[in-house]
CSV table of C-alpha atoms in Angstrom, one decimal:
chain,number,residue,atom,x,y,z
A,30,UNK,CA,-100.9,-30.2,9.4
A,31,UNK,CA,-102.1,-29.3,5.9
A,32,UNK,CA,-101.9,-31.9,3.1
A,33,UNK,CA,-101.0,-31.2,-0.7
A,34,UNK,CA,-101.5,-33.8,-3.0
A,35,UNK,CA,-100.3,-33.3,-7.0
A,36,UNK,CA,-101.9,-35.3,-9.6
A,37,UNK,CA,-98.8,-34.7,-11.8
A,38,UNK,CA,-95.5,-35.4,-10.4
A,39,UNK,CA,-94.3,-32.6,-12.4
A,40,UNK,CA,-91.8,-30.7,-11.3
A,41,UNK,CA,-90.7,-33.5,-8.9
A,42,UNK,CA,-88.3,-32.5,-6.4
A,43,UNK,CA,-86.5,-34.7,-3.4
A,44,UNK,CA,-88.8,-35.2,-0.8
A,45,UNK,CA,-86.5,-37.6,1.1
A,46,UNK,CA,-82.5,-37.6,1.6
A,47,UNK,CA,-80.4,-40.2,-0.1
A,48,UNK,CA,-76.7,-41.0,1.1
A,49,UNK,CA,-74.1,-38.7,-1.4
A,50,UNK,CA,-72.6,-41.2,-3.6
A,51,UNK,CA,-69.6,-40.5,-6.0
A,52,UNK,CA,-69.8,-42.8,-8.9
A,53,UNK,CA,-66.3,-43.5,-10.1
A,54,UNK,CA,-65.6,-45.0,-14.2
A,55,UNK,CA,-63.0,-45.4,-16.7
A,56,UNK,CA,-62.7,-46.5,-19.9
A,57,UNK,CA,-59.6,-46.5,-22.5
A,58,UNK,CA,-57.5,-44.4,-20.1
A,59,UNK,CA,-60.0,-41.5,-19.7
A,60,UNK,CA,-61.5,-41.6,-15.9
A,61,UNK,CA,-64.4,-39.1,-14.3
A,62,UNK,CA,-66.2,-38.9,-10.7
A,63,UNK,CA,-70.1,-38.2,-11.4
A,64,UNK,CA,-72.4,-37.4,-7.8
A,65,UNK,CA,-75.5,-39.3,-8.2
A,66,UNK,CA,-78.2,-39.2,-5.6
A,67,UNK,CA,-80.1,-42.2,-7.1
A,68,UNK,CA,-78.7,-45.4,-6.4
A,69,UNK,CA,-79.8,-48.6,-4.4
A,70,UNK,CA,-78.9,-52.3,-3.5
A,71,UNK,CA,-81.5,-54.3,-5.4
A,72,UNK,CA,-80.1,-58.3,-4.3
A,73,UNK,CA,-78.1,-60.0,-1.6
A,74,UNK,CA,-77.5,-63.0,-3.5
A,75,UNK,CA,-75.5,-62.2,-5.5
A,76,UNK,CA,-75.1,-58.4,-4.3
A,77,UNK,CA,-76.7,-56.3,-7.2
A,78,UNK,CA,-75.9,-52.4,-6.8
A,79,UNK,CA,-77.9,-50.0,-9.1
A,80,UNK,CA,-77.2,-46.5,-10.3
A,81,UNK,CA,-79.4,-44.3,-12.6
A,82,UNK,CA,-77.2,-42.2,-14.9
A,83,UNK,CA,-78.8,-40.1,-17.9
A,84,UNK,CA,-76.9,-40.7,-21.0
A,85,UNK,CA,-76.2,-36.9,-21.9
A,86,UNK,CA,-72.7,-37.8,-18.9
A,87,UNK,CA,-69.9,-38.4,-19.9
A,88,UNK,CA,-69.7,-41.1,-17.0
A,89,UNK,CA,-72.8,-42.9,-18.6
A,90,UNK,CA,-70.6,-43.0,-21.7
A,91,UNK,CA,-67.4,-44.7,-20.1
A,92,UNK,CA,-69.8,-46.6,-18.1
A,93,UNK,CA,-71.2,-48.3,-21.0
A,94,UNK,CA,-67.8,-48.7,-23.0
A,95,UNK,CA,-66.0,-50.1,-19.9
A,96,UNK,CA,-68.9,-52.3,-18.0
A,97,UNK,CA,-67.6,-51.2,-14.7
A,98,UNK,CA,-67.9,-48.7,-11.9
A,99,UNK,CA,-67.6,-47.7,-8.7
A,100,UNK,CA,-69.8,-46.4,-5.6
A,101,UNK,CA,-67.9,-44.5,-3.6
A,102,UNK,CA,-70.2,-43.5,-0.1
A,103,UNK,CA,-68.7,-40.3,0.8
A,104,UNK,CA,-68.5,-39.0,4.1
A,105,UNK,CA,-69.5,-35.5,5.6
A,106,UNK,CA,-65.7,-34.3,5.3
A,107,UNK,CA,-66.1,-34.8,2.2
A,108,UNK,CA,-69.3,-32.2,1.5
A,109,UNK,CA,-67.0,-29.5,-0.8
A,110,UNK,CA,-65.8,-32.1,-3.0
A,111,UNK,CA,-69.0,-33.8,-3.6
A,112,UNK,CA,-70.8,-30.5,-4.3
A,113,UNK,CA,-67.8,-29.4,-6.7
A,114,UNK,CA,-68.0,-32.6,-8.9
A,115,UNK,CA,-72.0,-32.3,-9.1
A,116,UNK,CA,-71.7,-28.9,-10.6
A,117,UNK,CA,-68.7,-30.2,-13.5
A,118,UNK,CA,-68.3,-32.0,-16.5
A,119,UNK,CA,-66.0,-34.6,-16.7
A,120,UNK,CA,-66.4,-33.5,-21.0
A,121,UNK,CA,-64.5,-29.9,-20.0
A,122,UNK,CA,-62.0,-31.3,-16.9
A,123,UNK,CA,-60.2,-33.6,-15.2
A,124,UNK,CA,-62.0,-33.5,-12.0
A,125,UNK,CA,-59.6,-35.9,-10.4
A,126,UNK,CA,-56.6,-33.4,-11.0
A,127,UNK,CA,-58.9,-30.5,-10.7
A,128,UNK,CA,-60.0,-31.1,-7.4
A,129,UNK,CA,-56.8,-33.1,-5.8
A,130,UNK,CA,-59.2,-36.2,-5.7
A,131,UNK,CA,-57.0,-39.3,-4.4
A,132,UNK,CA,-57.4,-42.8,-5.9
A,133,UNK,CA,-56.6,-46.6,-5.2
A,134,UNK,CA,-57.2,-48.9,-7.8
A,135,UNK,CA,-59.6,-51.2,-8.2
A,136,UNK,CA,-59.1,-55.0,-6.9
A,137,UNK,CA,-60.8,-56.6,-9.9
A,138,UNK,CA,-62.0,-53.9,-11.9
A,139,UNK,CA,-59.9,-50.9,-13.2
A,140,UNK,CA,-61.9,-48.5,-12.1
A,141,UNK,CA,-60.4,-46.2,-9.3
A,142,UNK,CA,-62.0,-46.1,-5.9
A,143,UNK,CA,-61.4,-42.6,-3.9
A,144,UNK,CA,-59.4,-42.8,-0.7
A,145,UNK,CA,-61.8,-40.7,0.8
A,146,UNK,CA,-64.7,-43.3,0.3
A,147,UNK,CA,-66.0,-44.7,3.7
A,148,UNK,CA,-67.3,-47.6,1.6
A,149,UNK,CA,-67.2,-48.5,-2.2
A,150,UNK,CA,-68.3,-51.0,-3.7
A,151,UNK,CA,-66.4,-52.1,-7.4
A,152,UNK,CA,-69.1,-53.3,-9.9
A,153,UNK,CA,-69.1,-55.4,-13.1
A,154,UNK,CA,-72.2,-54.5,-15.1
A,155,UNK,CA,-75.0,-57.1,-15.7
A,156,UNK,CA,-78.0,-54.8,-17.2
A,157,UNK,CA,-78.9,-52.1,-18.3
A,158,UNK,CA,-82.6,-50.9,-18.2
A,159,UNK,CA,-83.7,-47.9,-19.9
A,160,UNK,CA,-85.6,-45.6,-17.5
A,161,UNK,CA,-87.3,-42.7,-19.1
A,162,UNK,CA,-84.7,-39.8,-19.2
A,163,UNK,CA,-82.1,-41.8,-17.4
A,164,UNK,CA,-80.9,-45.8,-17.7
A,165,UNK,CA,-80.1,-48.1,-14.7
A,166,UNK,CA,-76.7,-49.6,-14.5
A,167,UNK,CA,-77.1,-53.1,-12.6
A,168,UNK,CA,-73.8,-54.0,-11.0
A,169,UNK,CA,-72.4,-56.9,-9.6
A,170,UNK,CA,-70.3,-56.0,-6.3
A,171,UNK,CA,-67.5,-58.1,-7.2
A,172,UNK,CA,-65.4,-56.3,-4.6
A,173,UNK,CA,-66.0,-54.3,-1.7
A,174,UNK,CA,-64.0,-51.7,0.4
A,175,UNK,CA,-64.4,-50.0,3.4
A,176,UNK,CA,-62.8,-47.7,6.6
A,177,UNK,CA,-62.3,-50.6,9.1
A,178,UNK,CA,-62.6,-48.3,12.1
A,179,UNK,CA,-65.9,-46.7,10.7
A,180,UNK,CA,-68.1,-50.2,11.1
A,181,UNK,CA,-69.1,-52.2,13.9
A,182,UNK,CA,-69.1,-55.8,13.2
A,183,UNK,CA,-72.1,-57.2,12.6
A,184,UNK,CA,-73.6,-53.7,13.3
A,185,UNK,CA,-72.6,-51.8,10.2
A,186,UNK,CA,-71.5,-48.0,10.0
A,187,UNK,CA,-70.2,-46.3,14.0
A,188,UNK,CA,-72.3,-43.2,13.0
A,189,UNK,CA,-71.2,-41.7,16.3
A,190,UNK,CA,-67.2,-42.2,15.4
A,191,UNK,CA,-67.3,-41.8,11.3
A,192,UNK,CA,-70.0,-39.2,9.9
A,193,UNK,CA,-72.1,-39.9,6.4
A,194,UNK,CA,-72.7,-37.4,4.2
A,195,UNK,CA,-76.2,-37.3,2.4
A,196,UNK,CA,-77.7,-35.4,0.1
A,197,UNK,CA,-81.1,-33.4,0.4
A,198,UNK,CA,-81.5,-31.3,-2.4
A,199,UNK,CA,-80.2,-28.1,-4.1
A,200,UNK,CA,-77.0,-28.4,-3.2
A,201,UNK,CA,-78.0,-29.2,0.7
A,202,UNK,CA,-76.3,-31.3,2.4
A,203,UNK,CA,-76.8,-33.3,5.7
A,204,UNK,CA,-75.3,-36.3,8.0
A,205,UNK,CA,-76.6,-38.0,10.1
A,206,UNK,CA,-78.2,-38.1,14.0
A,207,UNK,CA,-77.0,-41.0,16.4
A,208,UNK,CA,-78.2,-44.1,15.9
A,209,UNK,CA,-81.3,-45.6,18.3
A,210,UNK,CA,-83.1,-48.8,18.5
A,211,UNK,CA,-86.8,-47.8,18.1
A,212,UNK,CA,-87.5,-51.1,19.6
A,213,UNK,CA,-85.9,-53.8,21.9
A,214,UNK,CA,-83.3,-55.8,19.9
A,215,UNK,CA,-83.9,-59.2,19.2
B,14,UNK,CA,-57.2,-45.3,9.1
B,15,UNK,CA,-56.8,-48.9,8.1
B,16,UNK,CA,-58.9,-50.0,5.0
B,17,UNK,CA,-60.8,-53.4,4.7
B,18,UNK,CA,-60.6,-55.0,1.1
B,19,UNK,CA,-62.8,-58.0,0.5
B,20,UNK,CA,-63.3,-59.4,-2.5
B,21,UNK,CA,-66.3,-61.0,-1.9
B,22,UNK,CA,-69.3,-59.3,-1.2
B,23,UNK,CA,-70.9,-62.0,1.1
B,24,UNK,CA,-71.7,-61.5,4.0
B,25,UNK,CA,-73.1,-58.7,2.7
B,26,UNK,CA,-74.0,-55.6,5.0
B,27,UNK,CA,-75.2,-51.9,4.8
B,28,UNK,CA,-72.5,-49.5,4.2
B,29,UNK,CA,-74.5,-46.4,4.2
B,30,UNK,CA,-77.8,-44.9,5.4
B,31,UNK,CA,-81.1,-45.2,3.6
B,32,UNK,CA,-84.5,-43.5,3.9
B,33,UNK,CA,-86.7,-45.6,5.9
B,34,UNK,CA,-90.0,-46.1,3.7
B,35,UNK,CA,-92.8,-48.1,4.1
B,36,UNK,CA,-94.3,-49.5,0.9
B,37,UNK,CA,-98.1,-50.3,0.7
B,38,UNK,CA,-99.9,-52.2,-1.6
B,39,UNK,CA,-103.4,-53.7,-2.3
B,40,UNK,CA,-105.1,-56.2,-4.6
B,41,UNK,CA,-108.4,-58.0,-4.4
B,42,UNK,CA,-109.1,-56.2,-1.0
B,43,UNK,CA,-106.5,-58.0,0.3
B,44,UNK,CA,-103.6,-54.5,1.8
B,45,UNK,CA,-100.6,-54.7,2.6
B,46,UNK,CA,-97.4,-52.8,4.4
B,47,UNK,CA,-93.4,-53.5,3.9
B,48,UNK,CA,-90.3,-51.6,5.3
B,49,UNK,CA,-88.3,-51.2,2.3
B,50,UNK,CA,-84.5,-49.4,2.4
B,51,UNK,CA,-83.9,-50.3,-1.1
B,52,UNK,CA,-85.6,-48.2,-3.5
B,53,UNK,CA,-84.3,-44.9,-5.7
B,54,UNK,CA,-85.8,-42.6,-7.8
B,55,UNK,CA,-84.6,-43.6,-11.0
B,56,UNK,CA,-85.9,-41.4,-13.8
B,57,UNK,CA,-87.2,-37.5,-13.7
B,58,UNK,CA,-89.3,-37.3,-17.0
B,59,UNK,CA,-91.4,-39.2,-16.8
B,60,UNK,CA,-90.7,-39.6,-12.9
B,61,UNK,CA,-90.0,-43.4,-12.1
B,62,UNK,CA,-89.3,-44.8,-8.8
B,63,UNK,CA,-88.2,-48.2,-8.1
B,64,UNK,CA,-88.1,-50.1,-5.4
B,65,UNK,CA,-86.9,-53.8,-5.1
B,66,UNK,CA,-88.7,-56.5,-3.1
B,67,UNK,CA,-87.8,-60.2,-2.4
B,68,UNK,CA,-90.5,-62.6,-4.6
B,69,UNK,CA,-91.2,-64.6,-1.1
B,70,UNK,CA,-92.5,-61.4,0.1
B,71,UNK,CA,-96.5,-61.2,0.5
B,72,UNK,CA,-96.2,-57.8,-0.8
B,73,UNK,CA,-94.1,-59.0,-4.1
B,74,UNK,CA,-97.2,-61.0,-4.6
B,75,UNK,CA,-100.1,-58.2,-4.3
B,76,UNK,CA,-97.8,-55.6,-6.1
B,77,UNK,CA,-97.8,-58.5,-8.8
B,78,UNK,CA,-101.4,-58.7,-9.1
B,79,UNK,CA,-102.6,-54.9,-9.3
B,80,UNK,CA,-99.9,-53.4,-10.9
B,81,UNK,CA,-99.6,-50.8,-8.4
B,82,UNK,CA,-97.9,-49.4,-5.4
B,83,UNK,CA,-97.2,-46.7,-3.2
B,84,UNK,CA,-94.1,-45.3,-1.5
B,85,UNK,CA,-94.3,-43.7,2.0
B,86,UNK,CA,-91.3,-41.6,2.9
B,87,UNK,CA,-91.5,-41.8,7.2
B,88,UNK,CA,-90.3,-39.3,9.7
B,89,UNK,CA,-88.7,-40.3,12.8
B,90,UNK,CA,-91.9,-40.3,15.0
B,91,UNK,CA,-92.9,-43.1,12.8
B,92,UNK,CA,-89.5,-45.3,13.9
B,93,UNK,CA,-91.2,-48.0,15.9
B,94,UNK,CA,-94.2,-48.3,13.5
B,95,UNK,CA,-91.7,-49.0,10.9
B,96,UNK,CA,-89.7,-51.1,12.8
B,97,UNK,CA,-92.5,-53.5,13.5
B,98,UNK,CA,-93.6,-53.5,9.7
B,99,UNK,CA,-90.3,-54.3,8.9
B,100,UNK,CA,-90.5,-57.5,11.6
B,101,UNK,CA,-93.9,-59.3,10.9
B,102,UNK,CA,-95.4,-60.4,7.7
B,103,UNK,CA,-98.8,-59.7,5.8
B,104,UNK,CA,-99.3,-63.3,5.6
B,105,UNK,CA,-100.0,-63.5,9.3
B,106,UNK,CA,-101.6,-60.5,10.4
B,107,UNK,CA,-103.5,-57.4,9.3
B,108,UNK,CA,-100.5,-54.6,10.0
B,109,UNK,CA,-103.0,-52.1,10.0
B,110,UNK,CA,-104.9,-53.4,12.1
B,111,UNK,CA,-102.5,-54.8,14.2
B,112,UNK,CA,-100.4,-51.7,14.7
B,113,UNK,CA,-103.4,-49.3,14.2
B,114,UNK,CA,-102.1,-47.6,11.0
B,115,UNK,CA,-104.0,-44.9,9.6
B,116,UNK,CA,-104.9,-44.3,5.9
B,117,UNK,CA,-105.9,-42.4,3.3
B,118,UNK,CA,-107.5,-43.1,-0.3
B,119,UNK,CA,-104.9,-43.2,-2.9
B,120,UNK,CA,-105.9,-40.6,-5.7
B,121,UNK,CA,-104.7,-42.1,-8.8
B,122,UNK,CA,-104.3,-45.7,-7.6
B,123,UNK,CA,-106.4,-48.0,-4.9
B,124,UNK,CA,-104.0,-48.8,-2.5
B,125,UNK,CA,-103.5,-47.3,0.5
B,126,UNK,CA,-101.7,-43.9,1.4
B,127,UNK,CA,-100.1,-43.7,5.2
B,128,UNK,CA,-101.4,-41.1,7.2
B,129,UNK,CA,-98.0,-40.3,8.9
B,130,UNK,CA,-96.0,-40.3,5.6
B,131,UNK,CA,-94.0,-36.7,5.2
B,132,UNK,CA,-94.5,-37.7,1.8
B,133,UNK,CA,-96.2,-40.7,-0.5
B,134,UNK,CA,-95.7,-41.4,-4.3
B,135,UNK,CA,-99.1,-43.4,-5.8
B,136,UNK,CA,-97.0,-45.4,-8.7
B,137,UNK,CA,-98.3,-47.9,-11.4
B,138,UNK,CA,-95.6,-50.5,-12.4
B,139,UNK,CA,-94.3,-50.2,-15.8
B,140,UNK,CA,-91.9,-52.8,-16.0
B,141,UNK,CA,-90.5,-55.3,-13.5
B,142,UNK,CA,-86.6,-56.3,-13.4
B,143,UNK,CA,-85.3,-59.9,-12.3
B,144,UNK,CA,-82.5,-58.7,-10.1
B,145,UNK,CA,-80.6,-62.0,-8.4
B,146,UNK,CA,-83.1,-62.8,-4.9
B,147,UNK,CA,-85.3,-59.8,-5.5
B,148,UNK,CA,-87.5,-57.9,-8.4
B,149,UNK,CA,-87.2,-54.4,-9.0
B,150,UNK,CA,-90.7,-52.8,-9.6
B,151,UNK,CA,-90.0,-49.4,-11.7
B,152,UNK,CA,-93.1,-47.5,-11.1
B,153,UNK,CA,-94.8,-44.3,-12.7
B,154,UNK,CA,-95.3,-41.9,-10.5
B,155,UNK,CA,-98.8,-40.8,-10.8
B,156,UNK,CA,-99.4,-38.7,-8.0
B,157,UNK,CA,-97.8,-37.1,-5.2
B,158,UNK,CA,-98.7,-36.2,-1.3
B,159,UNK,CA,-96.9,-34.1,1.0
B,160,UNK,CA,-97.0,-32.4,4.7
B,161,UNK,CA,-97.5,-28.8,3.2
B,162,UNK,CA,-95.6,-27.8,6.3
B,163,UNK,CA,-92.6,-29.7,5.9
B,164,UNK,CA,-91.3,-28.7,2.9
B,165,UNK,CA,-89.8,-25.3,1.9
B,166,UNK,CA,-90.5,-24.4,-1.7
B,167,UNK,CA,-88.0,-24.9,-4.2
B,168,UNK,CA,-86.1,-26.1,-1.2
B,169,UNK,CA,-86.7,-29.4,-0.2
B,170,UNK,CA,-87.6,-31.1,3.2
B,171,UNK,CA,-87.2,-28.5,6.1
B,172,UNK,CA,-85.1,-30.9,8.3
B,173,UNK,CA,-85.3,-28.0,11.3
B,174,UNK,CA,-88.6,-28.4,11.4
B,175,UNK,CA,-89.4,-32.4,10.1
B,176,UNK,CA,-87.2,-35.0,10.9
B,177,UNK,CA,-87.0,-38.2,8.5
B,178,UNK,CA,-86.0,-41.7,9.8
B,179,UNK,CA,-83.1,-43.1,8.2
B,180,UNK,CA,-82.0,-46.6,8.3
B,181,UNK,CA,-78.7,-47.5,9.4
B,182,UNK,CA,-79.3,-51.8,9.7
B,183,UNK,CA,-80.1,-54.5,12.3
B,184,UNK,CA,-83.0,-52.5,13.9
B,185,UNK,CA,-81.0,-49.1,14.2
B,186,UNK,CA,-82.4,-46.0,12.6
B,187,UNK,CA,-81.0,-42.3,12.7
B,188,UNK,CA,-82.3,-39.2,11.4
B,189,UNK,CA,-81.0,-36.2,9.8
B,190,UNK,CA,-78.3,-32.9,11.3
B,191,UNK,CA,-79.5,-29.1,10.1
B,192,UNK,CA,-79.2,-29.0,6.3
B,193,UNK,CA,-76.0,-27.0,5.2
B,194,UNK,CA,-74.4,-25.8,2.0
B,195,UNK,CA,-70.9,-27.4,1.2
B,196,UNK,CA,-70.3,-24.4,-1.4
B,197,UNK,CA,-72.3,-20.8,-2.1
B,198,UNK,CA,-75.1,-21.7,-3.7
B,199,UNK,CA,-75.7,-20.2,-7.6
């Protein structure tokens, strides 16, 4: 095995997958779905969801006017659509008519959540930090929604019953192996 | 398919895989190693990763002092290692002693790389975010290291050939399917 080793991190490229999320907003009627790779939990108590959106999307826009959005975790039947609304503008189409993309509503925000969504999570805004060429919405998960035959109790997500989607790089896409304990459980 | 709707978010569980890192860190010759599944790149110029740690954390503590960290992105033949870093705590024992981790010199900053790592990110903190029971460190990524062979060039990982560990929650880890392309690619 050879090493490299960059002492710029220019260009920077995905070295690791991330789950395909689908961020969801809407603010004074107008709605879009955004793809975004970068995203976390950052707290338990109380649950803090993070997304980095640059400010040139229109979703950062609605984002900001509105104080809400969405995380939709998309699953691997899902692949087309996720790669289709990564490569639009929500400034030039609807993507949610364009595409046939199917909505709920939110519980507590009025955001819509996609049907399709294994998980989503609604979120209220509480920061926003500027991060070089993107900022980082904070959200609080005020409510959370989820495929009730795709989790285990107490185990999370049956990877073996309801397949993830996640994202590589360049419009490559992967799911998911079955799951293993590398060690014995506690 | 019957959907879930819970308007609270605790008890609050994974919904959705996450790349299995292990974070390192080192101040006053004291090192340290932490499984962490929440962290994101956040920002591509300048490239800023981020990755949130709990304050009660011995890590939180030496991250805090030097200003410094370093992201290790694992592959699967790394799952038990990680799994036992993600069960024991700095405070007690020497991990890499302990579980006979291998290093090498960071580049840029002083704290340790992982040998195993399909890829490490040497970061300097440039701001630190309050976020409910944890702190978000945003880091600068000041270097970069890489298994030559395990990435394809203006690719991404080669997932045939390299397998990543993903975490799923409660001790179970996955890893990745071939890569595929939803849509024809530009």
């Amino acid at each position: 095995m050879t090493r490299t080793i960059q002492k710029t991190a220019t260009p920077y490229h995905f070295h690791f997958p991330a789950g395909a999320t689908i961020v969801t907003c809407c603010s004074r009627g107008r709605s879009n779905a955004l793809a975004v790779a970068w995203h976390t939990a950052i707290s338990g108590q109380p649950p803090l969801y993070a997304v980095s959106i640059a400010p040139r999307r229109f979703s950062h826009e609605l984002i900001q006017e509105s104080g809400e959005f969405v995380v939709n975790f998309m699953p691997l039947k899902s692949a087309e659509l996720v790669a289709m609304v990564g490569r639009t503008s929500g400034r030039n189409i609807d993507k949610f008519k364009e595409f046939g993309i199917t909505t709920t509503e939110g519980t507590v925000v009025k955001t819509p959540v996609l049907t399709d969504a294994m998980a989503a999570y609604e979120c209220k805004v509480v920061a926003t930090h500027p991060a070089g060429d993107h900022d980082l919405f904070v959200g609080e998960i005020v409510a959370i929604h989820w495929e009730t035959d795709a989790y285990i109790p107490d185990e999370g997500l049956d990877i073996d019953r309801y397949k993830p989607l996640v994202y590589l790089s360049h419009d490559r896409y992967a799911t998911c192996s079955s799951p293993f304990y590398p060690i014995r459980k506690r």
